[in-house]
Amino acid sequence: MPRVLLTGFDTFGAIPVNPAGKVARSLDGKKINGATVIARIAPGVFFKSIDFVKSAISEVKPDIVIMLGEYGGRSMISVERIANNLNDSTRYGLTDNEGGSMQDRLTVPDGPVGYFTTLPIRAMVKAMRKAGIPADISDTPGTFVCNHLMYGILHYITIADLPIRAGWIHLPHLPSVAAMESNLGAPSMSVETAVTGLSAGIESILNHKEDILDPIASAWQI
Amino acid sequence: MPRVLLTGFDTFGAIPVNPAGKVARSLDGKKINGATVIARIAPGVFFKSIDFVKSAISEVKPDIVIMLGEYGGRSMISVERIANNLNDSTRYGLTDNEGGSMQDRLTVPDGPVGYFTTLPIRAMVKAMRKAGIPADISDTPGTFVCNHLMYGILHYITIADLPIRAGWIHLPHLPSVAAMESNLGAPSMSVETAVTGLSAGIESILNHKEDILDPIASAWQI
Amino acid sequence: MPRVLLTGFDTFGAIPVNPAGKVARSLDGKKINGATVIARIAPGVFFKSIDFVKSAISEVKPDIVIMLGEYGGRSMISVERIANNLNDSTRYGLTDNEGGSMQDRLTVPDGPVGYFTTLPIRAMVKAMRKAGIPADISDTPGTFVCNHLMYGILHYITIADLPIRAGWIHLPHLPSVAAMESNLGAPSMSVETAVTGLSAGIESILNHKEDILDPIASAWQI
Amino acid sequence: MPRVLLTGFDTFGAIPVNPAGKVARSLDGKKINGATVIARIAPGVFFKSIDFVKSAISEVKPDIVIMLGEYGGRSMISVERIANNLNDSTRYGLTDNEGGSMQDRLTVPDGPVGYFTTLPIRAMVKAMRKAGIPADISDTPGTFVCNHLMYGILHYITIADLPIRAGWIHLPHLPSVAAMESNLGAPSMSVETAVTGLSAGIESILNHKEDILDPIASAWQI
């Protein structure tokens, strides 16, 4: 039975609740299309987040890794196509959860510029929309901890040559966060709506089961 | 026991499901803060919608009338402050549900330019936000059937001198509508989220019970 | 020869340059389609702005009054359809230029809820677009000094029964204001682009010269 | 004297005028901070655009290559940080100027996933803002011909080991394009505003003259 490692974050900076953590926890232990979802909550910290998910991969031995984050301002579930080897937290005026800041620094100094996701993102987006959930492919996961962790894990899987598909999904603000004065006007999505979308997306990955191991590199082109 | 008449619409043009109808039906028969909610689904048609809600008022004899509509593109529940005596469906490229179109025509030829809502909208928005639902006061309900019906009913209540507070609440697209190719990128809100917001809003009106009859005119200033 | 009184503002709160003042000054003294433009810079202050423009009307004796303001966040020149008898500066977190703040207060306590512009706004918008300038009708001038002044002057013209068409045009931020860190992401429009649009709009009003005095009330329906 | 090759496009699909072509032509032959600008208009076609700019590089022998494109919907000049080895014109519902369409296909099948620009983009954005022009770093040039050409030229310069800094700048719609019914609401920027921004950006590159040849790889980190 395939295993899906689903990671989220808890609070991040001034945002009191994170949809990534809520959605990951909601799906923990669920069976979807013959696979089991195992959730873990990663620290919102440069490098520590990568180490944490590497450990979770060793422990859980998943076939699929889906990492979740929040992208305030986006209205849809966005499935990321690519992770970049760069960090720029300053442009958001944010630090990570231990006060860490990076500007124009690489995650892996001798690593490649980017990695494509190895999830079948087009099929996932189609499945989410069919389930009635607004979703789209995104061409950038930003330059903060989300992109950092996505890059770090795709790099690790590549270097360690693990038979794992992996990728990143961004969620809009939760309604309660969009209801804060400082965020008024931002779109939002409820936990329930996001869970419905995620479930449809995970289900669609598993419909590509025969593709899960080979060839990983072109998975995003399915 | 106070009675709240809650009106919604069903389908409108190319939009297959309307949050106004869904939310109104969800709250039909509910008790909120000592009041009973009675829902009715109005036709999405110029003038007929006004006649329909006038009849519903005669039948239901409400203390409060809250009319619901959909405003695609908005991210929050928006509580309207004012209704205007003008119609311009052409700017949306839309007709009403019987093909009717109006451009720069008045709803009531000898009526005043506008009516203020008689709901305590500031208190309602505060209550919705406190309940974790993104909400704001809006300064325009647009120039289509929603504004038309809001104006028509506020005019009717004024002319007939009825002891009824009334106003309009706009809801964002439902997620399934924002998931349609033609609407991609538009914010959305689930029925459950909207119902939570509406309930908090209705509850807050009833906390102003002593103000319900007098003076209605300044209710929006509470 | 018809006379067009064109009013603008100078600085407003944290915004160092105002497109309304720049554009008004740029057009001061210009002849457009047989009319002369006379510019005046109004104080950005509740009530004083109304007194100032009333005095300017007495002095200039215009056939047409066009009042300009800035609406940060809008991408197009927006020609206002309606002014409302209400003020709510608190929702913008702003005060006027003398620290004045109003919440849910009327401009004219016994005045009507709203006034329609008496400018041929549909023709104006068409002319601006034909000149290559993004423009649209707007259904709300907001609830700050712009709406306040628009209402105050339309009320004055109505009460004094003056043969003057009047209305309001909102301009986007200037590029230099959109380049400030606090405004990044907001659309902008250069003075030159706005002047081209304004000129086309004024020219189109004068093509409706025969309508200038009678009947004013339905000018916005032309 | 350093030479700056500035490329633009002419019409693209349904867009009748392209700011990239207009701005490139406006700056053709200009001296900026001791450098000469040489403009060329590239065909808006997959692969042909790359061949064209490669030829222009052979001919002009520039020290710096700045490629310009249009990104409808953006409000600022956006200086791209990265180009990706992927193409997806279908997501825009667009084809190139010869009807060509690509979905999930690589530009260089055995090329790296991405290339960082070798322009000092942070310094450029700072200079543009100082000149009063809204500008920002962008993390994605999209997945259409702009990204395709940016990737192709950065790949070529890398493979051929040329001492040339190169990168991409996206411009908003021109006002006349934002004034088209189909684009209403989109932000715009005039040719003059864009030229002022570009000039400030180019000037700032040349203030980093000593960095121009070595080390190119980290230019975007300046």
mmCIF file of N, CA and C in Angstrom, chain B residues 1-84:
data_model
loop_
_atom_site.group_PDB
_atom_site.id
_atom_site.type_symbol
_atom_site.label_atom_id
_atom_site.label_comp_id
_atom_site.label_asym_id
_atom_site.label_seq_id
_atom_site.Cartn_x
_atom_site.Cartn_y
_atom_site.Cartn_z
ATOM 1 N N MET B 1 -41.425 36.798 19.258
ATOM 2 C CA MET B 1 -40.128 36.362 18.696
ATOM 3 C C MET B 1 -39.891 37.041 17.345
ATOM 4 N N PRO B 2 -38.797 37.781 17.230
ATOM 5 C CA PRO B 2 -38.549 38.476 15.961
ATOM 6 C C PRO B 2 -38.423 37.494 14.800
ATOM 7 N N ARG B 3 -38.803 37.952 13.633
ATOM 8 C CA ARG B 3 -38.718 37.124 12.426
ATOM 9 C C ARG B 3 -37.783 37.793 11.429
ATOM 10 N N VAL B 4 -36.890 36.967 10.892
ATOM 11 C CA VAL B 4 -35.925 37.465 9.909
ATOM 12 C C VAL B 4 -36.248 36.835 8.562
ATOM 13 N N LEU B 5 -36.642 37.652 7.609
ATOM 14 C CA LEU B 5 -36.830 37.141 6.242
ATOM 15 C C LEU B 5 -35.480 37.202 5.532
ATOM 16 N N LEU B 6 -35.037 36.049 5.052
ATOM 17 C CA LEU B 6 -33.734 35.959 4.381
ATOM 18 C C LEU B 6 -33.984 35.528 2.945
ATOM 19 N N THR B 7 -33.638 36.396 1.986
ATOM 20 C CA THR B 7 -33.884 36.028 0.580
ATOM 21 C C THR B 7 -32.583 35.722 -0.146
ATOM 22 N N GLY B 8 -32.682 34.823 -1.118
ATOM 23 C CA GLY B 8 -31.539 34.488 -1.975
ATOM 24 C C GLY B 8 -31.989 34.330 -3.402
ATOM 25 N N PHE B 9 -31.028 34.017 -4.262
ATOM 26 C CA PHE B 9 -31.332 33.701 -5.661
ATOM 27 C C PHE B 9 -30.887 32.276 -5.942
ATOM 28 N N ASP B 10 -31.438 31.690 -6.998
ATOM 29 C CA ASP B 10 -30.867 30.436 -7.490
ATOM 30 C C ASP B 10 -29.895 30.758 -8.619
ATOM 31 N N THR B 11 -29.864 29.967 -9.649
ATOM 32 C CA THR B 11 -28.883 30.213 -10.715
ATOM 33 C C THR B 11 -29.077 31.597 -11.314
ATOM 34 N N PHE B 12 -27.976 32.127 -11.830
ATOM 35 C CA PHE B 12 -27.988 33.443 -12.467
ATOM 36 C C PHE B 12 -27.101 33.354 -13.702
ATOM 37 N N GLY B 13 -27.706 33.479 -14.870
ATOM 38 C CA GLY B 13 -26.933 33.468 -16.112
ATOM 39 C C GLY B 13 -26.039 32.244 -16.209
ATOM 40 N N ALA B 14 -24.761 32.455 -16.429
ATOM 41 C CA ALA B 14 -23.825 31.357 -16.662
ATOM 42 C C ALA B 14 -23.331 30.723 -15.363
ATOM 43 N N ILE B 15 -23.769 31.257 -14.231
ATOM 44 C CA ILE B 15 -23.299 30.756 -12.938
ATOM 45 C C ILE B 15 -24.252 29.652 -12.473
ATOM 46 N N PRO B 16 -23.766 28.417 -12.394
ATOM 47 C CA PRO B 16 -24.697 27.306 -12.148
ATOM 48 C C PRO B 16 -25.224 27.218 -10.715
ATOM 49 N N VAL B 17 -24.439 27.671 -9.732
ATOM 50 C CA VAL B 17 -24.935 27.625 -8.345
ATOM 51 C C VAL B 17 -24.684 28.961 -7.686
ATOM 52 N N ASN B 18 -25.646 29.388 -6.906
ATOM 53 C CA ASN B 18 -25.583 30.713 -6.314
ATOM 54 C C ASN B 18 -25.442 30.581 -4.799
ATOM 55 N N PRO B 19 -24.433 31.223 -4.220
ATOM 56 C CA PRO B 19 -24.241 31.115 -2.776
ATOM 57 C C PRO B 19 -25.428 31.695 -2.012
ATOM 58 N N ALA B 20 -26.097 32.685 -2.605
ATOM 59 C CA ALA B 20 -27.218 33.329 -1.910
ATOM 60 C C ALA B 20 -28.333 32.324 -1.648
ATOM 61 N N GLY B 21 -28.659 31.544 -2.670
ATOM 62 C CA GLY B 21 -29.694 30.539 -2.498
ATOM 63 C C GLY B 21 -29.267 29.457 -1.515
ATOM 64 N N LYS B 22 -28.036 28.990 -1.653
ATOM 65 C CA LYS B 22 -27.524 27.925 -0.774
ATOM 66 C C LYS B 22 -27.529 28.371 0.690
ATOM 67 N N VAL B 23 -27.059 29.589 0.936
ATOM 68 C CA VAL B 23 -26.951 30.079 2.314
ATOM 69 C C VAL B 23 -28.337 30.339 2.892
ATOM 70 N N ALA B 24 -29.218 30.915 2.086
ATOM 71 C CA ALA B 24 -30.587 31.174 2.576
ATOM 72 C C ALA B 24 -31.250 29.854 2.973
ATOM 73 N N ARG B 25 -31.156 28.857 2.106
ATOM 74 C CA ARG B 25 -31.775 27.552 2.418
ATOM 75 C C ARG B 25 -31.136 26.921 3.667
ATOM 76 N N SER B 26 -29.833 27.086 3.809
ATOM 77 C CA SER B 26 -29.155 26.484 4.971
ATOM 78 C C SER B 26 -29.656 27.065 6.281
ATOM 79 N N LEU B 27 -30.051 28.320 6.244
ATOM 80 C CA LEU B 27 -30.454 28.979 7.486
ATOM 81 C C LEU B 27 -31.975 28.965 7.689
ATOM 82 N N ASP B 28 -32.706 28.455 6.719
ATOM 83 C CA ASP B 28 -34.174 28.459 6.788
ATOM 84 C C ASP B 28 -34.644 27.676 8.020
ATOM 85 N N GLY B 29 -35.447 28.329 8.842
ATOM 86 C CA GLY B 29 -36.003 27.662 10.015
ATOM 87 C C GLY B 29 -35.114 27.722 11.252
ATOM 88 N N LYS B 30 -33.901 28.200 11.081
ATOM 89 C CA LYS B 30 -32.980 28.270 12.219
ATOM 90 C C LYS B 30 -33.408 29.363 13.217
ATOM 91 N N LYS B 31 -33.113 29.089 14.514
ATOM 92 C CA LYS B 31 -33.301 30.110 15.553
ATOM 93 C C LYS B 31 -31.933 30.741 15.807
ATOM 94 N N ILE B 32 -31.879 32.053 15.749
ATOM 95 C CA ILE B 32 -30.632 32.752 16.028
ATOM 96 C C ILE B 32 -30.911 33.862 17.028
ATOM 97 N N ASN B 33 -30.320 33.754 18.200
ATOM 98 C CA ASN B 33 -30.437 34.822 19.191
ATOM 99 C C ASN B 33 -31.901 35.191 19.447
ATOM 100 N N GLY B 34 -32.747 34.177 19.509
ATOM 101 C CA GLY B 34 -34.159 34.421 19.829
ATOM 102 C C GLY B 34 -35.030 34.791 18.659
ATOM 103 N N ALA B 35 -34.470 34.783 17.470
ATOM 104 C CA ALA B 35 -35.269 35.098 16.284
ATOM 105 C C ALA B 35 -35.366 33.872 15.384
ATOM 106 N N THR B 36 -36.366 33.852 14.527
ATOM 107 C CA THR B 36 -36.523 32.756 13.565
ATOM 108 C C THR B 36 -36.181 33.256 12.172
ATOM 109 N N VAL B 37 -35.415 32.457 11.460
ATOM 110 C CA VAL B 37 -35.073 32.812 10.079
ATOM 111 C C VAL B 37 -36.025 32.098 9.125
ATOM 112 N N ILE B 38 -36.604 32.855 8.203
ATOM 113 C CA ILE B 38 -37.479 32.280 7.170
ATOM 114 C C ILE B 38 -36.883 32.645 5.811
ATOM 115 N N ALA B 39 -36.555 31.627 5.023
ATOM 116 C CA ALA B 39 -35.883 31.876 3.744
ATOM 117 C C ALA B 39 -36.854 31.830 2.575
ATOM 118 N N ARG B 40 -36.604 32.656 1.578
ATOM 119 C CA ARG B 40 -37.344 32.624 0.322
ATOM 120 C C ARG B 40 -36.349 32.826 -0.824
ATOM 121 N N ILE B 41 -36.602 32.166 -1.944
ATOM 122 C CA ILE B 41 -35.732 32.306 -3.115
ATOM 123 C C ILE B 41 -36.429 33.198 -4.138
ATOM 124 N N ALA B 42 -35.837 34.352 -4.405
ATOM 125 C CA ALA B 42 -36.440 35.330 -5.313
ATOM 126 C C ALA B 42 -36.037 35.044 -6.758
ATOM 127 N N PRO B 43 -36.861 35.458 -7.722
ATOM 128 C CA PRO B 43 -36.459 35.320 -9.122
ATOM 129 C C PRO B 43 -35.409 36.379 -9.471
ATOM 130 N N GLY B 44 -34.422 36.020 -10.252
ATOM 131 C CA GLY B 44 -33.359 36.957 -10.626
ATOM 132 C C GLY B 44 -33.762 37.800 -11.809
ATOM 133 N N VAL B 45 -34.795 38.580 -11.625
ATOM 134 C CA VAL B 45 -35.410 39.312 -12.736
ATOM 135 C C VAL B 45 -35.759 40.720 -12.249
ATOM 136 N N PHE B 46 -35.446 41.721 -13.076
ATOM 137 C CA PHE B 46 -35.799 43.104 -12.742
ATOM 138 C C PHE B 46 -37.302 43.199 -12.429
ATOM 139 N N PHE B 47 -37.669 43.962 -11.454
ATOM 140 C CA PHE B 47 -39.049 44.243 -11.033
ATOM 141 C C PHE B 47 -39.755 43.017 -10.450
ATOM 142 N N LYS B 48 -39.720 41.864 -11.124
ATOM 143 C CA LYS B 48 -40.357 40.672 -10.553
ATOM 144 C C LYS B 48 -39.731 40.324 -9.208
ATOM 145 N N SER B 49 -38.437 40.539 -9.086
ATOM 146 C CA SER B 49 -37.770 40.258 -7.812
ATOM 147 C C SER B 49 -38.342 41.160 -6.717
ATOM 148 N N ILE B 50 -38.614 42.410 -7.046
ATOM 149 C CA ILE B 50 -39.181 43.337 -6.056
ATOM 150 C C ILE B 50 -40.591 42.892 -5.667
ATOM 151 N N ASP B 51 -41.389 42.550 -6.659
ATOM 152 C CA ASP B 51 -42.766 42.094 -6.362
ATOM 153 C C ASP B 51 -42.731 40.850 -5.484
ATOM 154 N N PHE B 52 -41.797 39.958 -5.801
ATOM 155 C CA PHE B 52 -41.711 38.713 -5.043
ATOM 156 C C PHE B 52 -41.385 38.978 -3.571
ATOM 157 N N VAL B 53 -40.405 39.845 -3.316
ATOM 158 C CA VAL B 53 -40.018 40.090 -1.922
ATOM 159 C C VAL B 53 -41.087 40.911 -1.199
ATOM 160 N N LYS B 54 -41.768 41.792 -1.925
ATOM 161 C CA LYS B 54 -42.898 42.503 -1.302
ATOM 162 C C LYS B 54 -43.956 41.501 -0.834
ATOM 163 N N SER B 55 -44.269 40.541 -1.671
ATOM 164 C CA SER B 55 -45.245 39.493 -1.290
ATOM 165 C C SER B 55 -44.734 38.701 -0.101
ATOM 166 N N ALA B 56 -43.441 38.365 -0.120
ATOM 167 C CA ALA B 56 -42.876 37.588 0.990
ATOM 168 C C ALA B 56 -42.966 38.381 2.292
ATOM 169 N N ILE B 57 -42.795 39.688 2.207
ATOM 170 C CA ILE B 57 -42.917 40.533 3.403
ATOM 171 C C ILE B 57 -44.364 40.490 3.923
ATOM 172 N N SER B 58 -45.320 40.587 3.011
ATOM 173 C CA SER B 58 -46.738 40.516 3.421
ATOM 174 C C SER B 58 -47.040 39.197 4.102
ATOM 175 N N GLU B 59 -46.482 38.148 3.553
ATOM 176 C CA GLU B 59 -46.753 36.800 4.054
ATOM 177 C C GLU B 59 -46.030 36.544 5.371
ATOM 178 N N VAL B 60 -44.742 36.836 5.429
ATOM 179 C CA VAL B 60 -43.889 36.462 6.571
ATOM 180 C C VAL B 60 -43.999 37.464 7.716
ATOM 181 N N LYS B 61 -44.302 38.716 7.405
ATOM 182 C CA LYS B 61 -44.373 39.786 8.404
ATOM 183 C C LYS B 61 -43.099 39.832 9.255
ATOM 184 N N PRO B 62 -41.989 40.056 8.599
ATOM 185 C CA PRO B 62 -40.702 40.035 9.303
ATOM 186 C C PRO B 62 -40.417 41.349 10.032
ATOM 187 N N ASP B 63 -39.534 41.264 11.039
ATOM 188 C CA ASP B 63 -38.990 42.464 11.686
ATOM 189 C C ASP B 63 -37.742 42.942 10.934
ATOM 190 N N ILE B 64 -37.108 41.974 10.308
ATOM 191 C CA ILE B 64 -35.842 42.248 9.629
ATOM 192 C C ILE B 64 -35.859 41.539 8.278
ATOM 193 N N VAL B 65 -35.408 42.249 7.231
ATOM 194 C CA VAL B 65 -35.244 41.615 5.919
ATOM 195 C C VAL B 65 -33.778 41.694 5.519
ATOM 196 N N ILE B 66 -33.175 40.540 5.294
ATOM 197 C CA ILE B 66 -31.803 40.503 4.781
ATOM 198 C C ILE B 66 -31.846 39.826 3.422
ATOM 199 N N MET B 67 -31.413 40.564 2.440
ATOM 200 C CA MET B 67 -31.397 40.010 1.084
ATOM 201 C C MET B 67 -29.964 39.642 0.733
ATOM 202 N N LEU B 68 -29.817 38.449 0.144
ATOM 203 C CA LEU B 68 -28.482 37.948 -0.201
ATOM 204 C C LEU B 68 -28.295 37.908 -1.711
ATOM 205 N N GLY B 69 -27.093 38.199 -2.152
ATOM 206 C CA GLY B 69 -26.726 38.065 -3.559
ATOM 207 C C GLY B 69 -25.284 37.633 -3.675
ATOM 208 N N GLU B 70 -24.853 37.428 -4.911
ATOM 209 C CA GLU B 70 -23.475 37.014 -5.184
ATOM 210 C C GLU B 70 -22.768 38.167 -5.870
ATOM 211 N N TYR B 71 -21.528 38.446 -5.445
ATOM 212 C CA TYR B 71 -20.742 39.467 -6.136
ATOM 213 C C TYR B 71 -19.406 38.841 -6.512
ATOM 214 N N GLY B 72 -19.371 38.274 -7.719
ATOM 215 C CA GLY B 72 -18.152 37.603 -8.196
ATOM 216 C C GLY B 72 -16.978 38.556 -8.214
ATOM 217 N N GLY B 73 -15.848 38.135 -7.673
ATOM 218 C CA GLY B 73 -14.655 38.965 -7.652
ATOM 219 C C GLY B 73 -14.367 39.505 -6.264
ATOM 220 N N ARG B 74 -15.402 39.579 -5.411
ATOM 221 C CA ARG B 74 -15.158 40.031 -4.035
ATOM 222 C C ARG B 74 -14.676 38.851 -3.200
ATOM 223 N N SER B 75 -13.807 39.137 -2.233
ATOM 224 C CA SER B 75 -13.218 38.078 -1.411
ATOM 225 C C SER B 75 -13.880 37.959 -0.047
ATOM 226 N N MET B 76 -14.645 38.966 0.339
ATOM 227 C CA MET B 76 -15.238 38.995 1.677
ATOM 228 C C MET B 76 -16.759 39.024 1.584
ATOM 229 N N ILE B 77 -17.416 38.688 2.682
ATOM 230 C CA ILE B 77 -18.833 39.009 2.799
ATOM 231 C C ILE B 77 -18.924 40.531 2.826
ATOM 232 N N SER B 78 -19.712 41.115 1.960
ATOM 233 C CA SER B 78 -19.788 42.578 1.985
ATOM 234 C C SER B 78 -21.219 43.014 2.295
ATOM 235 N N VAL B 79 -21.298 43.857 3.318
ATOM 236 C CA VAL B 79 -22.589 44.327 3.815
ATOM 237 C C VAL B 79 -22.808 45.709 3.208
ATOM 238 N N GLU B 80 -23.850 45.833 2.421
ATOM 239 C CA GLU B 80 -24.043 47.050 1.632
ATOM 240 C C GLU B 80 -24.591 48.193 2.477
ATOM 241 N N ARG B 81 -24.089 49.381 2.200
ATOM 242 C CA ARG B 81 -24.461 50.568 2.954
ATOM 243 C C ARG B 81 -25.602 51.315 2.285
ATOM 244 N N ILE B 82 -25.727 51.180 0.984
ATOM 245 C CA ILE B 82 -26.570 52.088 0.229
ATOM 246 C C ILE B 82 -27.093 51.391 -1.018
ATOM 247 N N ALA B 83 -28.296 51.732 -1.434
ATOM 248 C CA ALA B 83 -28.841 51.236 -2.705
ATOM 249 C C ALA B 83 -29.153 52.444 -3.570
ATOM 250 N N ASN B 84 -28.938 52.314 -4.865
ATOM 251 C CA ASN B 84 -29.107 53.453 -5.751
ATOM 252 C C ASN B 84 -30.239 53.244 -6.753
#
